[in-house]
Amino acid sequence: MAVYTHLSAEDLADLIGHYDVGELVSAKGIAEGISNSNWLIETTGKNGNGARFILTMYERRIDLDDLPFFLDLLDHLSATGAPVPRTIHDRMGASSRLLEDKAVALIEFLPGVSIDRPTPAQAYSVGRALAGLHLASEGFAERRANTLRPQDWQAIVDDAGYEAIASIDASLPDIIRSALPDLLDQWPDHLPRSIIHADLFPDNVLMLGHTVSGLIDFYFACHDITAYDLAVTHVAWCFEPGGQEFRSEVSRALIEGYESIRPLSQNERDAMPLLARGASMRFVATRVQDWLDTPADALVTRKDPVDFARRMQYYQRTGAEVFAR
Amino acid sequence: MAVYTHLSAEDLADLIGHYDVGELVSAKGIAEGISNSNWLIETTGKNGNGARFILTMYERRIDLDDLPFFLDLLDHLSATGAPVPRTIHDRMGASSRLLEDKAVALIEFLPGVSIDRPTPAQAYSVGRALAGLHLASEGFAERRANTLRPQDWQAIVDDAGYEAIASIDASLPDIIRSALPDLLDQWPDHLPRSIIHADLFPDNVLMLGHTVSGLIDFYFACHDITAYDLAVTHVAWCFEPGGQEFRSEVSRALIEGYESIRPLSQNERDAMPLLARGASMRFVATRVQDWLDTPADALVTRKDPVDFARRMQYYQRTGAEVFAR
């Protein structure tokens, strides 16, 4: 959470001049995004009524070849009315520009705040928004493969090594070893696919009261199993924040909200426990990687992979029960 | 530059409820201030037309006993029409509140951007704004002593030790040793005093085009020699950014702008070279302290004290010439 690059007011005013959005009025570096720098930009607006934008500079982690996919996806989804920020194109029509050898994009600002501990009503609204996103993506022809599939989780774990993983928590290696083979063997290949967000944690959702006002940070979006996105969202929303205690009312509300827009097929429902264990493992794997890559004395807070290992165990214990109609 | 404390949307909405500013619409942690956490807050506003604020949480460095002085000063100055953000008081009339054992204040948001390399026209506008601030502060009765006077620079240098200072740059000890005694001996006590900003660097000034739209970050403000504030501003604005090359047109414009509102007396003009050497030494001292306190591998950029030592030498070499009418 930082601004990695200094942009002077002169740089920013020059950049804004390439867009038909009026004159620069204010620019504040914001503490959002872990791999990009972001500024909240205010301009006089096209008609002098003022307008706000998020300026994102892509610092690392994101393959620039994927950038058109991400930005075109925002345009496609927002055009369908989904609560997704649209990309502002420059006067030449480009969705991104280069500034100091880095790609930047100007993106619509959406109101709303990210909540830490959702109410059932908020989870219901998130379920609806996620299903709406899945339906809205149907006409979008561009493709990006998921780079975090079961074989990728296995590779991350192999790369880290069980000795290092045990140094995080002594119970982790056994939990991972007992779950990964089944996930690889049983991972479904027959379920419906679509564009998925793949990282819809509460900090990637903006809320006004109980209603979703924005879905943001699409930098893991890809084409993969649609129901897996609901599983990712389930593991991210339905436990106590930073903990392991299951919140059954939030779970019910999330699934009900989703199904009010896009009912799950029987095949999808049957696969949900497996997909939820997989979603948990995906975050165990990447958090193990981040944990081992981040020095213990770094200023960045390391996210503990143990929570997600315990959430995976919860799905193992409860089986189909959580997702039963 | 960071947000040191996590505030949930729930915390923020609850906090905003104590003010008559409408409902919370958006909150973004902003990368501003080195000792406070700051959020750019948007609400529906008193009349539903939207309003923006800066929420500051005082993390360290600021003596909380001084907080009423800083916040009352903003109110006083903005009431006179100075381009200074006013403090928003809560429904009980308080200018600050406690949140998680830390003081927070809600402050008016002002448009504008901080520029890196001022034009003469911008320096002129800054000079006018600074003089306006000095005049506007006349009716303000609260007092705060300057905690960074010549004897404090000496104490900081003694505390650091010349051996450690030499580790930053081999030339620094001699430059400091040859300047400090004169500053202590000759520091004037007969010049007019007022409230001074005492830290008016370009990043504490907001500009719209060539005109100052805001003076911010008053957390060094105190009651001291008025012309010393012009000297601080001079050393902060009239050299190439991050360098030592004097910008004579910017210097002339800054002083002209200042004198268009508050002409210097002959005594003040005569003292300017000394005050400017002192202002340089003040930043040499605190940058030495910050440099030695910051690990070389910290993520924070350490500000080099050498630039200000060279700027002090420039004032030594040129004497009265820079400030001659």
Tab-separated table of N, CA, C and O in Angstrom, chain A residues 1 6 16 21 24 53 70 93 159 180 209 218 225 238 257 266 269 277 307 317 323:
chain	number	residue	atom	x	y	z
A	1	MET	N	0.843	-1.187	0.000
A	1	MET	CA	0.000	0.000	0.000
A	1	MET	C	0.885	1.246	0.000
A	1	MET	O	1.315	1.707	1.033
A	6	HIS	N	7.189	8.997	-7.791
A	6	HIS	CA	6.803	10.393	-7.627
A	6	HIS	C	6.439	10.971	-8.988
A	6	HIS	O	7.218	10.915	-9.930
A	16	ILE	N	-2.858	14.724	-17.946
A	16	ILE	CA	-4.299	14.978	-17.994
A	16	ILE	C	-4.671	15.735	-19.272
A	16	ILE	O	-5.763	15.554	-19.825
A	21	VAL	N	-10.918	15.772	-20.293
A	21	VAL	CA	-11.558	15.735	-18.968
A	21	VAL	C	-11.433	17.067	-18.235
A	21	VAL	O	-11.667	17.134	-17.025
A	24	LEU	N	-6.545	19.869	-14.590
A	24	LEU	CA	-6.204	19.261	-13.298
A	24	LEU	C	-6.530	20.215	-12.143
A	24	LEU	O	-6.135	21.384	-12.165
A	53	PHE	N	-11.259	10.855	-10.967
A	53	PHE	CA	-10.720	9.661	-11.608
A	53	PHE	C	-9.685	9.008	-10.703
A	53	PHE	O	-9.136	9.657	-9.815
A	70	PHE	N	-7.570	-6.209	-19.367
A	70	PHE	CA	-8.173	-5.654	-18.153
A	70	PHE	C	-8.971	-4.380	-18.455
A	70	PHE	O	-10.092	-4.201	-17.969
A	93	GLY	N	-7.764	7.927	-28.443
A	93	GLY	CA	-8.536	6.698	-28.307
A	93	GLY	C	-7.854	5.599	-27.507
A	93	GLY	O	-8.423	4.524	-27.306
A	159	ASP	N	7.998	-24.919	-4.972
A	159	ASP	CA	9.041	-23.901	-5.030
A	159	ASP	C	9.429	-23.415	-3.626
A	159	ASP	O	10.605	-23.178	-3.348
A	180	LEU	N	-3.823	-31.085	-1.525
A	180	LEU	CA	-3.459	-30.735	-2.898
A	180	LEU	C	-3.704	-31.859	-3.921
A	180	LEU	O	-4.256	-31.588	-4.999
A	209	GLY	N	-23.941	2.058	1.914
A	209	GLY	CA	-24.920	1.387	2.780
A	209	GLY	C	-24.832	-0.114	2.553
A	209	GLY	O	-23.768	-0.701	2.650
A	218	PHE	N	-9.507	-5.472	-11.117
A	218	PHE	CA	-9.750	-6.660	-11.947
A	218	PHE	C	-8.452	-7.312	-12.416
A	218	PHE	O	-8.451	-8.017	-13.425
A	225	ILE	N	-13.635	-21.264	-14.630
A	225	ILE	CA	-14.895	-21.828	-14.150
A	225	ILE	C	-15.708	-20.755	-13.408
A	225	ILE	O	-15.245	-20.185	-12.413
A	238	CYS	N	-17.143	-15.078	3.944
A	238	CYS	CA	-18.059	-15.778	4.862
A	238	CYS	C	-17.406	-16.263	6.148
A	238	CYS	O	-17.942	-17.146	6.820
A	257	GLY	N	-28.141	-14.207	-2.952
A	257	GLY	CA	-27.997	-13.041	-3.826
A	257	GLY	C	-27.494	-13.463	-5.199
A	257	GLY	O	-28.022	-13.020	-6.228
A	266	GLN	N	-27.140	-27.962	-11.104
A	266	GLN	CA	-26.871	-29.021	-10.118
A	266	GLN	C	-25.387	-29.400	-10.131
A	266	GLN	O	-24.781	-29.627	-9.085
A	269	ARG	N	-23.521	-26.785	-8.204
A	269	ARG	CA	-23.759	-26.892	-6.765
A	269	ARG	C	-22.970	-28.066	-6.192
A	269	ARG	O	-22.339	-27.935	-5.137
A	277	ARG	N	-12.671	-25.465	-1.502
A	277	ARG	CA	-11.383	-25.932	-0.976
A	277	ARG	C	-10.251	-25.439	-1.882
A	277	ARG	O	-9.196	-25.015	-1.409
A	307	ASP	N	-4.992	-18.786	8.214
A	307	ASP	CA	-6.442	-18.583	8.183
A	307	ASP	C	-7.081	-19.356	7.038
A	307	ASP	O	-8.149	-19.955	7.199
A	317	ARG	N	-14.502	-30.474	6.357
A	317	ARG	CA	-15.336	-31.048	7.410
A	317	ARG	C	-16.817	-31.028	7.062
A	317	ARG	O	-17.547	-31.962	7.346
A	323	PHE	N	-23.302	-25.609	1.004
A	323	PHE	CA	-23.842	-25.138	-0.275
A	323	PHE	C	-25.174	-25.797	-0.634
A	323	PHE	O	-25.682	-25.611	-1.735
